[in-house]
Coordinates of C-alpha atoms in Angstrom, one line a residue:
Chain A
M4 CA 34.7 47.6 -5.2
R5 CA 36.4 45.1 -5.9
R6 CA 36.1 46.0 -9.6
T7 CA 36.4 49.4 -8.8
V8 CA 39.7 48.5 -7.0
L9 CA 40.8 46.3 -10.2
T10 CA 39.7 48.7 -12.8
A11 CA 41.5 51.7 -11.2
G12 CA 44.6 49.3 -10.5
G13 CA 45.0 48.2 -14.3
T14 CA 44.8 51.8 -15.1
A15 CA 47.4 52.8 -13.7
L16 CA 49.5 50.0 -14.1
G17 CA 49.2 50.4 -17.6
V18 CA 49.7 54.3 -17.5
V19 CA 52.9 53.1 -15.8
L20 CA 53.9 50.5 -17.9
L21 CA 53.8 53.0 -21.3
L22 CA 55.8 55.5 -19.4
A23 CA 58.4 53.0 -18.4
A24 CA 58.4 51.7 -21.9
K25 CA 59.7 55.3 -23.4
P26 CA 63.2 56.5 -23.4
H27 CA 64.4 57.7 -20.2
H28 CA 67.1 60.3 -21.5
T29 CA 66.8 62.8 -24.0
V30 CA 66.4 61.2 -28.1
A31 CA 66.3 63.2 -31.2
V32 CA 69.1 66.1 -31.0
A33 CA 72.1 66.0 -28.5
V34 CA 71.4 69.3 -26.3
P35 CA 74.5 68.7 -24.0
A36 CA 74.6 72.6 -23.1
V37 CA 70.8 72.6 -22.5
T38 CA 68.5 71.2 -19.9
A39 CA 66.7 68.4 -21.0
P40 CA 63.3 68.8 -23.3
E41 CA 61.3 67.5 -20.6
Q42 CA 62.4 69.1 -18.1
D43 CA 61.5 72.5 -19.5
S44 CA 57.7 71.1 -19.9
S45 CA 54.7 73.7 -19.0
G46 CA 54.7 75.7 -22.3
T47 CA 53.5 78.7 -23.7
G48 CA 49.5 77.4 -23.7
S49 CA 50.2 73.9 -25.0
G50 CA 51.6 71.0 -24.5
T51 CA 51.1 68.6 -21.5
G52 CA 54.8 67.8 -21.2
T53 CA 57.1 66.0 -24.0
G54 CA 56.6 67.6 -26.8
A55 CA 58.2 66.6 -29.9
G56 CA 55.3 66.2 -32.7
S57 CA 55.7 63.0 -34.8
S58 CA 58.5 63.6 -36.9
S59 CA 56.9 64.2 -40.1
G60 CA 54.6 66.9 -38.2
S61 CA 56.5 69.7 -39.9
P62 CA 54.3 72.3 -40.2
S63 CA 55.6 73.8 -43.2
G64 CA 52.2 73.8 -45.0
S65 CA 50.7 75.0 -42.1
S66 CA 52.7 78.3 -41.0
P67 CA 49.6 80.4 -40.4
S68 CA 50.4 84.2 -42.0
A69 CA 53.9 83.5 -43.4
S70 CA 55.1 86.1 -45.3
S71 CA 58.9 85.7 -46.8
T72 CA 61.0 88.8 -46.5
G73 CA 63.6 87.3 -48.4
G74 CA 66.2 89.2 -49.0
A75 CA 70.2 89.5 -49.4
A76 CA 72.3 88.0 -51.7
K77 CA 72.1 85.1 -54.0
S78 CA 72.7 81.4 -53.9
T79 CA 76.6 81.8 -52.5
G80 CA 78.1 83.9 -49.9
V81 CA 76.9 84.8 -46.6
R82 CA 73.3 86.1 -46.2
T83 CA 70.3 85.8 -44.4
I84 CA 66.9 86.0 -44.7
T85 CA 64.0 86.4 -42.1
G86 CA 61.2 84.4 -42.1
G87 CA 57.3 85.3 -42.1
S88 CA 56.1 86.5 -38.8
V89 CA 53.7 83.5 -37.8
D90 CA 51.1 84.5 -35.4
T91 CA 50.6 82.0 -32.0
R92 CA 47.8 81.9 -29.4
W93 CA 50.5 83.8 -27.4
G94 CA 52.0 86.4 -29.9
P95 CA 54.2 86.5 -33.6
V96 CA 57.5 84.3 -33.4
Q97 CA 59.6 85.3 -36.2
V98 CA 63.3 84.0 -37.1
K99 CA 66.2 85.3 -39.3
V100 CA 68.2 82.4 -40.5
T101 CA 71.7 82.8 -41.7
F102 CA 73.1 81.1 -44.5
N103 CA 76.6 80.3 -45.5
G104 CA 76.5 79.2 -49.1
S105 CA 73.0 76.7 -48.7
K106 CA 74.2 75.7 -45.3
I107 CA 72.2 77.3 -42.3
T108 CA 74.9 78.9 -39.5
A109 CA 72.8 80.5 -37.3
I110 CA 69.0 81.4 -36.5
D111 CA 68.5 84.5 -34.5
V112 CA 64.9 84.9 -33.1
V113 CA 63.6 88.6 -34.3
Q114 CA 59.9 88.1 -32.1
E115 CA 58.9 86.0 -29.6
P116 CA 55.7 85.9 -27.5
D117 CA 56.6 87.9 -24.3
G118 CA 53.9 89.3 -22.8
N119 CA 54.9 88.0 -19.5
P120 CA 57.9 86.6 -17.0
R121 CA 56.4 82.8 -17.8
D122 CA 56.5 83.3 -21.9
Q123 CA 59.6 84.8 -21.7
E124 CA 61.0 81.9 -19.1
I125 CA 59.4 79.5 -21.5
N126 CA 61.2 81.1 -24.5
S127 CA 64.5 80.7 -22.8
Q128 CA 64.3 77.6 -22.7
A129 CA 62.4 76.2 -25.9
I130 CA 64.1 78.2 -28.2
P131 CA 67.6 77.2 -28.0
I132 CA 66.9 73.7 -28.2
L133 CA 64.8 74.5 -31.1
T134 CA 67.7 76.6 -32.6
Q135 CA 69.9 73.2 -32.0
E136 CA 67.6 71.1 -33.3
A137 CA 67.2 73.2 -36.7
L138 CA 71.2 73.8 -36.9
A139 CA 71.6 69.6 -36.6
A140 CA 68.9 69.0 -39.1
Q141 CA 69.6 71.7 -41.5
S142 CA 66.0 72.0 -42.0
A143 CA 62.5 72.6 -40.3
N144 CA 61.7 69.4 -39.7
I145 CA 62.4 69.2 -35.9
D146 CA 60.5 68.1 -33.4
A147 CA 58.4 70.8 -31.0
V148 CA 59.4 71.7 -27.4
S149 CA 57.7 70.1 -24.8
G150 CA 55.3 72.5 -23.2
A151 CA 56.3 75.1 -25.8
S152 CA 54.1 73.7 -28.4
Y153 CA 53.0 77.5 -29.6
T154 CA 56.3 78.8 -29.4
S155 CA 57.7 75.2 -31.5
E156 CA 55.0 75.9 -34.3
G157 CA 55.9 79.3 -34.9
Y158 CA 59.5 79.0 -34.9
I159 CA 58.8 76.0 -37.0
G160 CA 56.8 77.7 -39.2
S161 CA 59.1 80.8 -39.6
L162 CA 62.2 78.6 -40.2
Q163 CA 60.1 77.1 -43.0
S164 CA 59.4 80.4 -44.7
A165 CA 63.1 81.1 -44.5
L166 CA 64.3 78.1 -46.2
D167 CA 61.2 78.5 -48.5
A168 CA 62.8 82.1 -49.7
A169 CA 66.6 81.1 -49.8
K170 CA 65.8 78.6 -52.8
Chain B
M30 CA -12.3 51.6 -26.1
T31 CA -12.0 48.4 -24.2
S32 CA -8.9 46.1 -23.3
T33 CA -10.7 42.7 -24.2
V34 CA -8.1 40.3 -24.0
G35 CA -6.8 38.5 -27.0
A36 CA -9.4 41.0 -29.6
H37 CA -6.0 41.8 -31.4
R38 CA -3.8 38.7 -32.7
S39 CA -0.6 39.8 -31.5
A40 CA 2.3 41.0 -33.4
D41 CA 4.7 38.4 -32.0
A42 CA 2.2 35.3 -32.7
R43 CA 1.8 36.7 -36.0
R44 CA 4.9 36.7 -36.8
G45 CA 6.0 33.8 -34.9
S46 CA 9.8 32.5 -34.0
P47 CA 11.7 35.1 -36.1
A48 CA 14.1 34.2 -38.5
S49 CA 17.1 35.8 -37.2
P50 CA 17.4 35.2 -33.9
R51 CA 18.4 38.4 -32.0
G52 CA 19.4 36.1 -28.9
D53 CA 22.6 35.4 -31.2
R54 CA 23.3 38.7 -32.6
A55 CA 23.1 39.9 -29.0
A56 CA 26.2 37.8 -28.2
L57 CA 28.2 38.7 -31.2
L58 CA 27.3 42.2 -30.7
A59 CA 28.5 42.5 -27.3
P60 CA 32.2 42.0 -27.4
A61 CA 32.1 43.4 -31.1
L62 CA 31.2 46.7 -29.8
L63 CA 33.6 46.2 -26.5
A64 CA 36.2 45.1 -28.8
A65 CA 35.7 48.2 -30.7
I66 CA 36.0 50.4 -27.7
G67 CA 39.5 49.1 -26.3
L68 CA 40.6 49.7 -30.1
G69 CA 39.4 53.2 -30.1
A70 CA 41.4 53.9 -26.5
L71 CA 44.6 52.0 -28.0
V72 CA 44.5 54.9 -30.8
V73 CA 44.2 57.0 -28.7
V74 CA 47.3 55.6 -26.6
F75 CA 49.1 55.8 -29.5
L76 CA 48.3 59.2 -30.3
W77 CA 49.9 59.9 -27.3
W78 CA 52.7 57.7 -27.8
S79 CA 53.7 58.7 -31.0
N80 CA 53.6 62.3 -30.1
T81 CA 56.4 61.7 -27.0
A82 CA 60.1 61.1 -27.7
S83 CA 60.8 60.4 -23.9
V84 CA 60.1 60.6 -20.4
V85 CA 63.2 61.7 -18.1
S86 CA 62.5 63.6 -14.9
P87 CA 59.7 62.9 -12.5
A88 CA 57.7 65.9 -13.6
A89 CA 58.1 64.5 -17.0
W90 CA 56.7 60.9 -15.5
I91 CA 53.8 62.9 -13.3
T92 CA 52.8 65.2 -16.3
N93 CA 52.6 62.5 -19.2
A94 CA 50.5 60.5 -16.5
G95 CA 48.1 63.1 -16.2
R96 CA 48.2 63.8 -20.2
L97 CA 47.4 59.7 -20.9
C98 CA 44.3 60.2 -18.3
G99 CA 43.0 63.3 -20.2
L100 CA 43.0 61.8 -23.3
L101 CA 41.5 58.8 -22.1
A102 CA 38.9 60.6 -20.7
G103 CA 38.3 63.0 -23.9
Y104 CA 38.0 59.7 -25.4
A105 CA 35.4 58.1 -23.1
A106 CA 32.9 61.4 -23.3
P107 CA 32.1 60.3 -26.6
V108 CA 32.0 56.8 -26.2
L109 CA 29.8 57.4 -23.2
V110 CA 27.0 59.2 -25.0
V111 CA 27.3 57.4 -27.7
L112 CA 26.1 54.4 -25.6
M113 CA 22.9 56.5 -24.7
A114 CA 22.2 57.6 -28.5
R115 CA 19.7 55.0 -28.4
I116 CA 20.8 53.3 -31.3
P117 CA 17.9 51.2 -32.0
L118 CA 20.7 48.5 -33.1
L119 CA 21.9 48.4 -30.0
D120 CA 19.4 49.3 -27.9
R121 CA 17.2 46.4 -28.9
T122 CA 20.2 43.6 -29.1
L123 CA 21.7 44.5 -26.4
G124 CA 19.2 46.3 -24.4
S125 CA 19.1 49.5 -22.7
D126 CA 19.5 48.1 -19.5
R127 CA 22.7 46.8 -20.2
L128 CA 23.7 49.6 -22.2
A129 CA 22.3 52.1 -19.6
R130 CA 25.2 49.7 -16.8
W131 CA 28.3 49.9 -19.2
H132 CA 27.2 53.9 -19.0
A133 CA 27.2 54.2 -15.5
M134 CA 30.3 51.8 -15.2
G135 CA 32.4 53.8 -18.4
G136 CA 30.8 57.2 -16.2
R137 CA 32.1 56.5 -13.3
Y138 CA 35.6 55.5 -14.7
M139 CA 35.4 58.5 -16.8
V140 CA 35.4 60.7 -13.6
G141 CA 38.3 59.2 -12.1
L142 CA 40.2 59.6 -15.4
V143 CA 39.2 63.7 -15.0
V144 CA 40.3 63.8 -11.5
A145 CA 43.7 61.5 -11.8
H146 CA 44.3 64.3 -15.4
V147 CA 43.5 67.4 -13.3
L148 CA 45.5 66.4 -9.9
L149 CA 48.3 65.0 -12.1
I150 CA 48.5 67.9 -14.2
I151 CA 48.7 70.5 -11.6
W152 CA 51.1 68.4 -10.0
G153 CA 53.6 67.8 -12.7
Y154 CA 53.2 71.5 -14.2
A155 CA 54.3 73.0 -10.5
L156 CA 57.2 70.5 -10.6
T157 CA 58.4 72.1 -13.8
D158 CA 58.3 75.2 -12.9
H159 CA 59.0 75.5 -9.6
N160 CA 55.4 76.8 -8.5
G161 CA 53.1 76.1 -5.5
L162 CA 50.3 74.1 -6.4
V163 CA 47.9 76.8 -5.6
H164 CA 50.1 79.1 -7.9
Q165 CA 49.8 76.6 -10.6
T166 CA 46.5 76.0 -10.3
A167 CA 45.5 79.5 -10.9
Q168 CA 48.5 79.6 -13.9
L169 CA 46.4 77.1 -15.4
V170 CA 43.1 78.2 -15.0
F171 CA 43.4 81.7 -15.8
H172 CA 46.1 81.4 -18.1
Y173 CA 46.3 78.4 -20.7
P174 CA 43.9 78.6 -23.5
D175 CA 40.5 77.8 -23.2
M176 CA 41.3 76.5 -19.3
L177 CA 38.5 78.6 -17.8
K178 CA 35.6 77.3 -19.8
A179 CA 37.4 73.4 -19.2
T180 CA 37.2 74.4 -15.3
I181 CA 33.9 75.3 -15.4
G182 CA 33.0 71.8 -17.5
T183 CA 35.1 70.1 -15.0
L184 CA 33.6 71.2 -12.1
L185 CA 30.0 70.7 -13.6
L186 CA 31.0 67.2 -14.6
L187 CA 32.1 66.0 -11.1
G188 CA 29.2 67.6 -9.5
V189 CA 26.9 65.3 -11.9
G190 CA 28.9 62.7 -11.0
A191 CA 28.6 63.5 -7.1
V192 CA 24.8 63.2 -7.6
S193 CA 25.0 60.2 -9.5
A194 CA 26.7 58.8 -7.2
R195 CA 24.7 55.5 -6.2
A196 CA 23.6 56.7 -2.4
A197 CA 22.9 60.4 -3.9
R198 CA 21.2 59.3 -6.7
R199 CA 18.5 56.7 -4.1
R200 CA 17.3 60.4 -2.9
L201 CA 16.8 61.8 -6.4
S202 CA 13.9 61.3 -8.6
Y203 CA 14.2 60.5 -11.8
E204 CA 13.0 63.7 -13.3
T205 CA 16.3 65.6 -11.3
W206 CA 18.3 63.1 -12.3
Y207 CA 17.7 63.3 -15.9
Y208 CA 18.2 66.8 -15.3
L209 CA 21.4 66.7 -14.0
H210 CA 22.6 65.0 -17.1
L211 CA 22.2 67.3 -19.3
A212 CA 24.5 69.4 -17.7
T213 CA 26.9 66.6 -18.9
Y214 CA 26.4 67.8 -22.6
V215 CA 27.4 71.2 -21.1
A216 CA 30.3 69.7 -19.6
I217 CA 31.6 67.8 -22.0
F218 CA 31.1 70.9 -24.9
L219 CA 33.0 73.3 -22.2
T220 CA 35.9 71.1 -21.8
F221 CA 36.6 70.1 -25.6
F222 CA 38.1 73.3 -26.4
H223 CA 41.5 73.2 -24.0
Q224 CA 41.7 69.4 -25.5
L225 CA 42.5 70.9 -29.0
A226 CA 44.0 74.0 -27.3
N227 CA 46.6 72.5 -24.9
G228 CA 47.1 68.6 -26.3
A229 CA 50.2 68.8 -27.5
E230 CA 48.9 65.8 -29.6
F231 CA 46.4 67.8 -30.8
V232 CA 48.4 71.7 -31.4
L233 CA 50.9 70.3 -34.2
S234 CA 48.8 67.5 -35.6
T235 CA 46.2 67.6 -38.0
K236 CA 45.4 64.5 -38.1
A237 CA 44.6 63.7 -34.5
K238 CA 42.5 67.1 -34.5
V239 CA 40.4 65.5 -37.2
I240 CA 40.0 62.2 -35.3
W241 CA 38.6 63.9 -33.0
Y242 CA 36.4 66.4 -34.0
G243 CA 35.3 63.3 -35.6
L244 CA 34.5 61.3 -32.7
Y245 CA 32.9 64.8 -31.4
L246 CA 30.8 65.4 -33.9
G247 CA 29.9 62.1 -34.8
A248 CA 28.3 61.5 -31.1
A249 CA 27.0 64.6 -31.7
A250 CA 25.2 63.8 -34.8
L251 CA 24.1 60.5 -33.5
I252 CA 22.3 62.1 -29.8
L253 CA 20.6 65.1 -32.5
W254 CA 19.5 61.9 -34.6
F255 CA 18.6 59.5 -32.3
R256 CA 17.5 61.8 -29.6
F257 CA 15.6 64.4 -31.2
A258 CA 14.7 63.8 -35.1
V259 CA 13.5 60.8 -34.8
P260 CA 11.4 61.3 -31.8
T261 CA 10.3 64.4 -33.3
L262 CA 9.2 63.0 -36.6
L263 CA 7.6 60.4 -35.0
A264 CA 5.4 62.6 -32.9
F265 CA 4.7 64.5 -36.0
R266 CA 3.5 60.8 -38.1
H267 CA 1.5 59.6 -35.1
R268 CA 0.1 62.5 -33.6
L269 CA -0.5 60.6 -30.4
R270 CA -2.8 61.6 -27.4
V271 CA -4.3 60.4 -24.6
A272 CA -7.7 59.0 -24.6
E273 CA -8.5 57.3 -21.1
V274 CA -6.7 57.0 -17.6
R275 CA -8.1 54.1 -15.6
P276 CA -7.2 53.3 -12.0
E277 CA -5.7 49.7 -12.0
A278 CA -5.4 49.3 -8.3
P279 CA -4.9 52.0 -5.2
G280 CA -2.0 54.3 -7.0
V281 CA -1.5 52.4 -10.1
H282 CA -3.1 53.8 -13.2
S283 CA -3.4 52.9 -16.7
V284 CA -3.1 55.1 -19.4
F285 CA -5.1 54.5 -22.8
I286 CA -2.9 56.3 -26.0
T287 CA -4.6 56.7 -29.3
G288 CA -3.0 58.0 -32.2
R289 CA -2.5 57.9 -36.6
R290 CA -0.9 55.0 -38.2
L291 CA -0.8 53.1 -35.3
D292 CA -1.1 49.6 -37.2
E293 CA 2.7 51.2 -37.9
L294 CA 3.9 51.5 -34.7
A295 CA 3.0 48.1 -33.8
R296 CA 4.1 46.5 -36.2
A297 CA 7.6 47.6 -35.5
T298 CA 7.1 47.7 -31.7
R299 CA 7.2 43.6 -30.0
S300 CA 5.4 42.9 -26.6
G301 CA 7.7 43.6 -23.8
Q302 CA 9.4 46.9 -24.9
F303 CA 8.5 50.0 -23.7
F304 CA 8.4 53.7 -24.6
R305 CA 9.9 57.1 -23.4
W306 CA 7.6 59.0 -22.6
R307 CA 6.3 62.6 -22.6
F308 CA 3.4 64.5 -22.1
A309 CA 2.2 67.8 -23.2
Q310 CA 1.3 68.5 -19.9
R311 CA 3.6 70.7 -16.9
G312 CA 6.3 68.6 -15.5
L313 CA 5.7 65.5 -17.9
L314 CA 7.3 67.2 -20.7
L315 CA 10.5 67.5 -20.2
A316 CA 12.3 64.5 -18.8
G317 CA 10.8 61.1 -21.5
N318 CA 10.2 58.7 -18.5
P319 CA 10.2 54.7 -19.5
Y320 CA 7.1 52.9 -19.3
S321 CA 6.6 49.6 -20.8
L322 CA 3.3 48.5 -22.7
S323 CA 1.2 46.5 -20.4
A324 CA -0.7 45.6 -23.6
P325 CA 0.7 43.8 -26.8
P326 CA 0.9 46.6 -29.5
N327 CA -1.8 46.8 -31.6
P328 CA -3.6 49.2 -34.1
D329 CA -6.3 50.5 -32.2
Y330 CA -4.0 51.5 -29.0
L331 CA -1.0 51.8 -26.8
R332 CA -1.0 51.1 -23.1
I333 CA 1.1 52.0 -20.3
T334 CA 0.5 51.1 -16.3
V335 CA 2.3 52.8 -13.9
K336 CA 2.4 53.2 -10.3
D337 CA 2.6 56.1 -8.4
L338 CA 6.6 56.6 -7.6
G339 CA 5.8 60.3 -6.8
G340 CA 7.1 63.0 -9.3
H341 CA 6.0 61.8 -13.5
S342 CA 4.6 58.7 -12.4
A343 CA 2.5 60.9 -10.0
A344 CA 1.1 63.2 -12.5
L345 CA 0.3 60.7 -14.7
A346 CA -2.6 60.4 -12.9
R347 CA -4.0 63.2 -13.6
L348 CA -3.7 63.7 -17.1
R349 CA -6.7 64.7 -19.1
P350 CA -8.1 62.9 -22.6
G351 CA -6.7 64.8 -25.6
T352 CA -3.1 65.6 -24.0
R353 CA -1.2 65.2 -26.8
V354 CA 1.7 62.5 -25.9
F355 CA 5.3 62.1 -27.7
A356 CA 6.6 58.5 -27.1
E357 CA 10.3 57.9 -28.2
G358 CA 10.9 53.9 -29.0
P359 CA 10.1 51.3 -29.1
Y360 CA 13.2 50.3 -26.7
G361 CA 14.1 47.4 -25.2
A362 CA 15.7 43.9 -25.8
F363 CA 12.5 42.3 -23.1
T364 CA 11.1 40.5 -25.9
A365 CA 10.0 36.8 -27.4
E366 CA 13.7 37.0 -29.4
R367 CA 15.8 36.8 -26.1
R368 CA 14.8 32.9 -26.7
P369 CA 15.9 32.5 -30.6
G370 CA 13.8 29.7 -31.9
R371 CA 13.5 27.9 -28.8
R372 CA 10.8 25.9 -27.7
G373 CA 9.4 24.8 -24.8
K374 CA 8.8 25.8 -21.5
V375 CA 8.4 30.0 -20.1
L376 CA 7.9 31.2 -16.7
L377 CA 6.9 34.4 -16.5
L378 CA 8.0 35.5 -13.1
A379 CA 6.8 39.2 -11.9
A380 CA 6.6 41.5 -8.8
G381 CA 4.7 44.5 -8.3
V382 CA 4.5 46.7 -11.0
G383 CA 6.7 45.1 -12.7
I384 CA 4.1 43.1 -13.8
T385 CA 3.3 45.5 -17.0
P386 CA 6.0 44.1 -19.4
L387 CA 5.3 40.1 -18.2
R388 CA 1.3 41.2 -19.0
A389 CA 1.9 41.7 -22.5
L390 CA 4.3 38.9 -22.9
F391 CA 1.4 36.5 -21.3
E392 CA -0.4 37.5 -24.1
S393 CA 1.5 37.0 -27.0
L394 CA 4.8 35.4 -26.1
P395 CA 4.8 32.3 -28.8
A396 CA 4.1 29.1 -26.6
R397 CA 2.0 25.9 -26.7
R398 CA -0.9 25.0 -24.3
G399 CA 0.4 24.0 -21.0
E400 CA 4.3 25.7 -21.8
L401 CA 3.3 28.8 -20.0
T402 CA 3.4 29.8 -16.8
L403 CA 3.1 33.3 -15.1
V404 CA 4.2 34.1 -11.1
Y405 CA 3.2 37.3 -10.1
R406 CA 4.6 38.6 -6.9
A407 CA 2.3 41.0 -4.8
S408 CA 2.7 42.0 -0.7
R409 CA -1.2 42.9 -0.8
E410 CA -3.9 41.4 -2.6
D411 CA -5.0 45.0 -3.5
D412 CA -2.1 45.9 -5.4
L413 CA -2.4 43.1 -8.1
V414 CA -3.0 44.4 -11.2
F415 CA -5.3 43.1 -14.3
R416 CA -6.2 40.4 -12.7
A417 CA -9.5 39.4 -14.6
E418 CA -7.4 40.3 -18.0
L419 CA -4.8 37.5 -16.9
E420 CA -7.3 34.6 -16.0
S421 CA -9.1 35.4 -19.1
I422 CA -5.4 35.3 -21.3
A423 CA -4.7 32.0 -19.0
R424 CA -8.0 30.3 -19.7
A425 CA -7.6 31.3 -23.7
R426 CA -4.3 30.2 -24.0
G427 CA -4.3 26.9 -21.5
A428 CA -1.8 28.7 -19.5
R429 CA -0.8 28.7 -15.7
L430 CA -1.4 31.8 -13.2
H431 CA 0.0 31.5 -9.7
Y432 CA -0.5 34.7 -7.7
L433 CA 2.4 35.0 -4.5
V434 CA 0.5 37.5 -2.5
G435 CA 1.0 38.4 0.9
S436 CA 4.1 40.6 3.0
R437 CA 7.5 38.7 3.8
A438 CA 6.8 39.1 7.7
E439 CA 3.4 36.6 7.3
I440 CA 4.9 34.2 4.0
G441 CA 7.9 34.3 4.5
E442 CA 10.2 34.8 1.7
P443 CA 8.3 33.4 -1.3
L444 CA 11.0 33.8 -3.9
Q445 CA 13.2 30.7 -3.1
A446 CA 14.4 27.7 -5.2
R447 CA 12.4 25.4 -2.8
T448 CA 8.9 27.8 -3.2
L449 CA 9.7 28.0 -7.2
L450 CA 10.2 24.2 -7.8
G451 CA 6.7 23.3 -5.5
M452 CA 4.9 25.2 -8.5
L453 CA 7.2 24.3 -10.9
P454 CA 8.8 21.0 -10.5
D455 CA 10.6 20.9 -13.8
L456 CA 11.5 24.6 -13.2
R457 CA 15.0 24.0 -15.0
E458 CA 13.5 23.6 -18.2
H459 CA 11.9 27.2 -18.4
D460 CA 13.0 29.9 -20.0
V461 CA 12.6 33.0 -17.4
F462 CA 11.3 36.5 -18.1
L463 CA 11.7 38.5 -14.7
C464 CA 10.8 42.0 -14.0
G465 CA 10.2 43.7 -10.9
P466 CA 12.3 45.8 -8.3
E467 CA 15.7 45.9 -7.9
G468 CA 15.8 43.7 -4.8
M469 CA 13.2 41.1 -5.9
T470 CA 14.9 40.3 -9.1
R471 CA 17.9 40.0 -7.4
T472 CA 16.5 37.1 -5.0
A473 CA 14.2 36.1 -8.1
H474 CA 17.8 35.3 -10.1
E475 CA 19.7 33.4 -6.9
A476 CA 16.8 31.6 -6.1
L477 CA 16.2 30.6 -9.9
E478 CA 20.0 29.7 -10.2
T479 CA 19.7 27.7 -7.0
A480 CA 16.7 25.4 -8.6
G481 CA 19.5 25.0 -11.6
V482 CA 18.1 27.3 -14.4
P483 CA 20.8 27.9 -16.9
R484 CA 21.8 31.8 -16.2
G485 CA 21.5 32.1 -20.0
R486 CA 17.9 31.1 -19.9
I487 CA 17.3 34.0 -16.9
H488 CA 15.9 37.1 -18.9
H489 CA 15.8 40.0 -17.1
E490 CA 15.7 43.9 -17.6
S491 CA 16.3 46.4 -15.0
F492 CA 14.6 49.8 -14.8
E493 CA 16.7 51.5 -12.4
F494 CA 18.0 54.7 -13.9

């Protein structure tokens, strides 16, 4: 009995200490206008919470069916490139990237999972965060949004394919 | 076939004291194994750590606590399976009983983690989404990938956990308990997929997925190899059959088993070890019951002696000669090698049917004349088995043999320090091998310690399942 109490108490303490050791403000990108990622958690089927793949986890190589449909002008000026459509468990995700020269100036979502109101709600929170992160990073090397891992994966994959096509 | 005592020079006696002492190896292996398991748990925590940027809201605290519990439970499952994979190195060095105890403790811990995981995730997600708990539970079960499977698996696991709990287990037969445990494999399989599909650690990280697949496939491979392939190969090699069933005492029967190449089996087996036995007869084929050899392994036959405790053990009395036997083993570390290189006096302390491994050790445990004593406790004179054999071994080896017969009402508790010291004034100089029902071994353990026998010299294998 005492061992049970000690083990349970020890585990609870360990978990609380681990959680306490994490920063308690939003990290990575500042997202002033948007709710913090943690409050948007519970995602399209994925993630039990604070997401954010390790920074090296850019799924550039893992974009499942990215078929780049590059378009528009060459090297300079304003142009838009539509990334490949990436199938996720909840539906395809596809982004359109606007460049000014080599600078990413805007990212619009062409397709997103919208099978049910819940998807829409999650995406409405996650996609602005992903866009902010990508604009700040000027690359697809961004963290996934907690609770929206699938949408994040699709977004990052499609973005990467657009960036590849822009080269 | 006879069971003439001393007809076979035992494997143990031939071998003498082993060169690489297993007692010392156990002393190294136990902490090493626990350290490895702990290290693995740290890696799992690190998966979460590196995948979690920050913990901001109350909902995130709860959800992340749930994730950690889930990850640790997902790690515990294959570890617990591996402990029960009957890996010879672990079983023979640490002892099957110790592994089973660790497995039971870990199992209870894992069930706790699973419950915490389920509750915290539902709560955390509900807070985030501003949902009611019931609505959120339905969302999770029906709308998240692989969650229906995981729900079924979890309910199975909790069911097995409930019936394995100490109180309920007493009312179960070994067989029922055994089959229920097989359901945990199904449960683990069913819950595996939701981990990869929903775990934020795995969705985006191939490395984490590879680790997880390695863990689960590795555990599955060990189980398939040691619990399925090896026993099957053994069955084909030795083609064991029942030779004879012989009554030893009221409700106690010996089963003699013969087969091919028994010399090989005898060489691989030590007195004091056990096999898990299956017989090609209704009700005896699926559940492998552990029974110790009741005679030292020898090239002519294997003998087990079983008390009718219902179910499997009762059906053994009705085995017909010629019935095919499937033996899985040998297992157990309750052997002469518990006292590596140690000379000196040995006490074998048996109660009831716990005599079986000690009967084998009494014949073959290396000891000089006058240094070996067997104390055999039984409630009634009729319950004593192997009397003729024991007395003949005692004569041949110059060993002492004491019976402690009588119910506690008649003779009081005989397993007390005072009684034992009365028989063996130099008790504290003995290595003690202890085998019997749970209550008896606990009483005897206390009495021995009171009498001054160092804990490290009391060797004990429990057969509680």
